[in-house]
PDB file of C-alpha atoms in Angstrom:
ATOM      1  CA  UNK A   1      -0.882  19.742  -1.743  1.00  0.00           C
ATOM      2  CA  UNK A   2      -4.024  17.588  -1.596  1.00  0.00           C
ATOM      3  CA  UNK A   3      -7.003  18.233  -3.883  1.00  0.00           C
ATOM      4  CA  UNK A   4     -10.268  16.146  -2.544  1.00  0.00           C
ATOM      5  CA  UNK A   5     -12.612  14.747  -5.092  1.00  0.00           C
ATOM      6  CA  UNK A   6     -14.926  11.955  -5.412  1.00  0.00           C
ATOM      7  CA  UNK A   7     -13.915   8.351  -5.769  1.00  0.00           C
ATOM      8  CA  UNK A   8     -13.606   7.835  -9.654  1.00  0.00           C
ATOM      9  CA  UNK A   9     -13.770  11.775 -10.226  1.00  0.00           C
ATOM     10  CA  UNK A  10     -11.210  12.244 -13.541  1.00  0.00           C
ATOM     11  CA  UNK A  11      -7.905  14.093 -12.973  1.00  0.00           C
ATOM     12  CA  UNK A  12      -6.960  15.995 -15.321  1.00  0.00           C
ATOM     13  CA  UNK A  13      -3.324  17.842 -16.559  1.00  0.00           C
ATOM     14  CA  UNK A  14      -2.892  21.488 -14.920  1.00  0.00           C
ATOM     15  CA  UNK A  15      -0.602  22.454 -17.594  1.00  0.00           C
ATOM     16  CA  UNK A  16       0.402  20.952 -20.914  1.00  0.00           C
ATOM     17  CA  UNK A  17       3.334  18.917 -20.739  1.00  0.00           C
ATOM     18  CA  UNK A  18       5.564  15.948 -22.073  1.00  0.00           C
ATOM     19  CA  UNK A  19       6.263  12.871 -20.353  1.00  0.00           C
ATOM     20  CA  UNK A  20      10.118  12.837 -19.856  1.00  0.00           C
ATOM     21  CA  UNK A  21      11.264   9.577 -17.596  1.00  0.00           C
ATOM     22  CA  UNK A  22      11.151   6.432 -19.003  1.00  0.00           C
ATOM     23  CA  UNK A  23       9.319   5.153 -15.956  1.00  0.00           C
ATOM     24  CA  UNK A  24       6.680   7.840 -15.438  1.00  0.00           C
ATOM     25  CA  UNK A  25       3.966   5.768 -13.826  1.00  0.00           C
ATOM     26  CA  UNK A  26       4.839   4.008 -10.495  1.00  0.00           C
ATOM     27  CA  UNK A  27       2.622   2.098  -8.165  1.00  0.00           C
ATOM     28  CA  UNK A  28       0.105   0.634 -10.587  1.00  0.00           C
ATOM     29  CA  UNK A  29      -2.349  -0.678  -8.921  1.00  0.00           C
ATOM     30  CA  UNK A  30      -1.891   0.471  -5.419  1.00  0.00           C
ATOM     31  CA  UNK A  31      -3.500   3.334  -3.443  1.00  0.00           C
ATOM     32  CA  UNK A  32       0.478   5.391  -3.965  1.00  0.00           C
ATOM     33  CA  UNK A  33      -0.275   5.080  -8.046  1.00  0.00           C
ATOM     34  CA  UNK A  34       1.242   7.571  -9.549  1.00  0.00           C
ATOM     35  CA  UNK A  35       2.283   9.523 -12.906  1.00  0.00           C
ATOM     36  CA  UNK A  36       5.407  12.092 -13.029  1.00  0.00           C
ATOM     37  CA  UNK A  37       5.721  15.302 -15.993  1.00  0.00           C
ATOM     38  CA  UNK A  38       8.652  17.376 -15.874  1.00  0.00           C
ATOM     39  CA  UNK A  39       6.864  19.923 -13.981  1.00  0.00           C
ATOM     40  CA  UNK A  40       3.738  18.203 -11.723  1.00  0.00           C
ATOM     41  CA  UNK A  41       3.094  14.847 -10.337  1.00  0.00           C
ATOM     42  CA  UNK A  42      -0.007  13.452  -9.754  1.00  0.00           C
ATOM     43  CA  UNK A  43      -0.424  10.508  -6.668  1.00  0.00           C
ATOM     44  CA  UNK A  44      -3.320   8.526  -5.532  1.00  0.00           C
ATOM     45  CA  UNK A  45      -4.830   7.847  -9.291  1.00  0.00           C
ATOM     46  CA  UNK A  46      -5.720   5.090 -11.773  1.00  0.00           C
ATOM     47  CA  UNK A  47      -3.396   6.136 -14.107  1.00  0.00           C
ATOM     48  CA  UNK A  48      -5.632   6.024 -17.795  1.00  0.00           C
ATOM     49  CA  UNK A  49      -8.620   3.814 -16.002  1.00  0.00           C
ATOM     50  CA  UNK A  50     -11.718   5.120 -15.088  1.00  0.00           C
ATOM     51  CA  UNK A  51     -13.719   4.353 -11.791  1.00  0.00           C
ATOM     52  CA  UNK A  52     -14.929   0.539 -13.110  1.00  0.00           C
ATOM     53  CA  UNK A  53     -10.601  -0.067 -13.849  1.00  0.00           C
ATOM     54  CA  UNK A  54     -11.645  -0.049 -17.271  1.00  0.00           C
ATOM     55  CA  UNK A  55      -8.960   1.412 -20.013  1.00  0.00           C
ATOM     56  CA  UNK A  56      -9.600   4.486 -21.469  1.00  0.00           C
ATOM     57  CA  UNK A  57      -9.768   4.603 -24.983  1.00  0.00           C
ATOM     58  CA  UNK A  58      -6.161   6.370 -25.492  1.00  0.00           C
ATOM     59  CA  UNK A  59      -3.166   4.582 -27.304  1.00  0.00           C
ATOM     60  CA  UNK A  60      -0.894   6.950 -24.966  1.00  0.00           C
ATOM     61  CA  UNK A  61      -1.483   4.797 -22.170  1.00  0.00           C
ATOM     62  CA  UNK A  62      -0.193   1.461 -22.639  1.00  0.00           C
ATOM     63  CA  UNK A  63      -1.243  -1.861 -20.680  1.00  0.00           C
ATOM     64  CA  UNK A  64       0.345  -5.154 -19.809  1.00  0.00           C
ATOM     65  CA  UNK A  65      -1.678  -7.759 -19.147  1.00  0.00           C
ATOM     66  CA  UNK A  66      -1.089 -11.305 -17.373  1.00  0.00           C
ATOM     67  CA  UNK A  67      -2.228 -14.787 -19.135  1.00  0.00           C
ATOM     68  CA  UNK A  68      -6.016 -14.149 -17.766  1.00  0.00           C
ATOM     69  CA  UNK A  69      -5.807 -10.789 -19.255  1.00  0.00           C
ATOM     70  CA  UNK A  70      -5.824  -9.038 -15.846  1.00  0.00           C
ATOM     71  CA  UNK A  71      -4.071  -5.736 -15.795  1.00  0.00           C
ATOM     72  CA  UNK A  72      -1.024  -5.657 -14.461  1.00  0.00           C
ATOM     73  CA  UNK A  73       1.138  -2.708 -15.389  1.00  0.00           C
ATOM     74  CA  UNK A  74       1.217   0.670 -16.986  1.00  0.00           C
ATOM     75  CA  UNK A  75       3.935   2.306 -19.346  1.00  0.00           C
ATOM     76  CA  UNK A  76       3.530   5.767 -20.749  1.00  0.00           C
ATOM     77  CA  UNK A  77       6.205   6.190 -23.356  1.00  0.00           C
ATOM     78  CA  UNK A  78       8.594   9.272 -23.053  1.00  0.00           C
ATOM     79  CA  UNK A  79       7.667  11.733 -25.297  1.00  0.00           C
ATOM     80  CA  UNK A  80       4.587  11.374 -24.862  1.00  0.00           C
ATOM     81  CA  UNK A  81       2.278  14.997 -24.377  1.00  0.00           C
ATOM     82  CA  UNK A  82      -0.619  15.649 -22.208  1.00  0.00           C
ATOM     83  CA  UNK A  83      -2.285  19.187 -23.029  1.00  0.00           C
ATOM     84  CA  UNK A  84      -3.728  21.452 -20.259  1.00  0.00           C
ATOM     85  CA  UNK A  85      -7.153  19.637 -19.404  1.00  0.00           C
ATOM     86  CA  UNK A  86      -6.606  16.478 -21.153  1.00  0.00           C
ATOM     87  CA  UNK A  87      -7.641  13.064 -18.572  1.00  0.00           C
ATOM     88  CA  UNK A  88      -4.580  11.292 -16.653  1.00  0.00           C
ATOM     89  CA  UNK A  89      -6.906   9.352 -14.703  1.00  0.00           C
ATOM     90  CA  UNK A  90      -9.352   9.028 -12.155  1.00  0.00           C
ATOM     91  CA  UNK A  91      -9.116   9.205  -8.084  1.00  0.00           C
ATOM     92  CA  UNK A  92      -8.931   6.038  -6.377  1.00  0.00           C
ATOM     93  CA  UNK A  93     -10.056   5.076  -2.470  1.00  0.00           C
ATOM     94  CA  UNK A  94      -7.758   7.726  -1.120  1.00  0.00           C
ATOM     95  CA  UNK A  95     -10.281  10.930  -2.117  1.00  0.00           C
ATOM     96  CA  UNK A  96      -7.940  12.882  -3.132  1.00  0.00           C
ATOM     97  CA  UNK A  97      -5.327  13.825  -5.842  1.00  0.00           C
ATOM     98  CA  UNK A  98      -1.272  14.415  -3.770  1.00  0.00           C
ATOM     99  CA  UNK A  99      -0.340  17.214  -6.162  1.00  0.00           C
ATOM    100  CA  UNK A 100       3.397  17.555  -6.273  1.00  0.00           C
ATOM    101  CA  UNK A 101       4.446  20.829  -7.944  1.00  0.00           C
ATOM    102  CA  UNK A 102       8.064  21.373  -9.478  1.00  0.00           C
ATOM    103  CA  UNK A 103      10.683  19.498 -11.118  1.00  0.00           C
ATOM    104  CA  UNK A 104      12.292  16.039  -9.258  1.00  0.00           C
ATOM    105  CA  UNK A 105      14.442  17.397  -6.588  1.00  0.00           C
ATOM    106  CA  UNK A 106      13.517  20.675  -6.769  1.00  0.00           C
ATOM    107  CA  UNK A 107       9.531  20.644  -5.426  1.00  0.00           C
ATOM    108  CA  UNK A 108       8.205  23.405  -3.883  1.00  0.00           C
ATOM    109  CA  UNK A 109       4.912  24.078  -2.337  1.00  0.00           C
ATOM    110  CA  UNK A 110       1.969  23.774  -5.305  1.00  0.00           C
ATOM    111  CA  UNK A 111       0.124  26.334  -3.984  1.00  0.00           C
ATOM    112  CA  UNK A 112       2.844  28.840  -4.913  1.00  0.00           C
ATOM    113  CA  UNK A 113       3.054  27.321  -8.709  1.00  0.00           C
ATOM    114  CA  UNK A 114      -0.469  27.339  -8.969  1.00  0.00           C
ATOM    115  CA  UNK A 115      -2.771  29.760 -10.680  1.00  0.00           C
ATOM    116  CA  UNK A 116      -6.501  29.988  -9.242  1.00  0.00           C
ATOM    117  CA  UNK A 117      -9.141  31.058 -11.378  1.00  0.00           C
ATOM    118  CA  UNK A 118     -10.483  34.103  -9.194  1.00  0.00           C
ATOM    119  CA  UNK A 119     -13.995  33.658  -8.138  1.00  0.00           C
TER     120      UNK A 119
END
């Protein structure tokens, strides 16, 4: 399921939840950047960067840097929890947040996972 936004708009967490692979962000720094919970995964963000690339303030998030200090890589420890509502990142150039619902193997159409607040 794709949910549009604004270039730079912040994603946040549908539901709270604890990072369980050891490799939970993939793609840093391409427009297929990603981060994986047991339960949703979230493609086509800046994992923990907002619009300007910048870091966000959170010691969850963890950066490698190259010699010039460029960033260069992501690692979000397992264990690690993100509550309901809490920042993951912001969109990128692709507009929109690929929302992948259920756990790896096993996903299943978001829309049928996914509460709505009725209007």
């Amino acid at each position: 399921m794709d949910v549009p936004g604004a270039f730079g708009e912040t994603v946040r967490a549908l539901r709270t939840e604890r990072v369980l692979l050891p490799f939970a962000v993939q793609g840093f720094g391409t427009s297929r950047e990603r981060i994986r919970l047991p339960f949703f995964g979230y493609v086509h963000l800046r994992v923990g960067r907002d619009r300007q690339n910048h870091p966000f303030a959170d010691d969850r998030f963890i950066f490698q840097r190259d010699e010039r200090g460029e960033l260069i890589g992501l690692r979000v420890p397992r264990g690690t929890t993100f509550a309901e509502g809490e920042a993951l990142g912001t969109l990128n150039e692709q507009y929109h947040v690929h929302l992948i619902a259920g756990p790896v193997g096993a996903e299943a159409n978001a829309f049928s996972v996914v509460e709505f607040p009725s209007i």
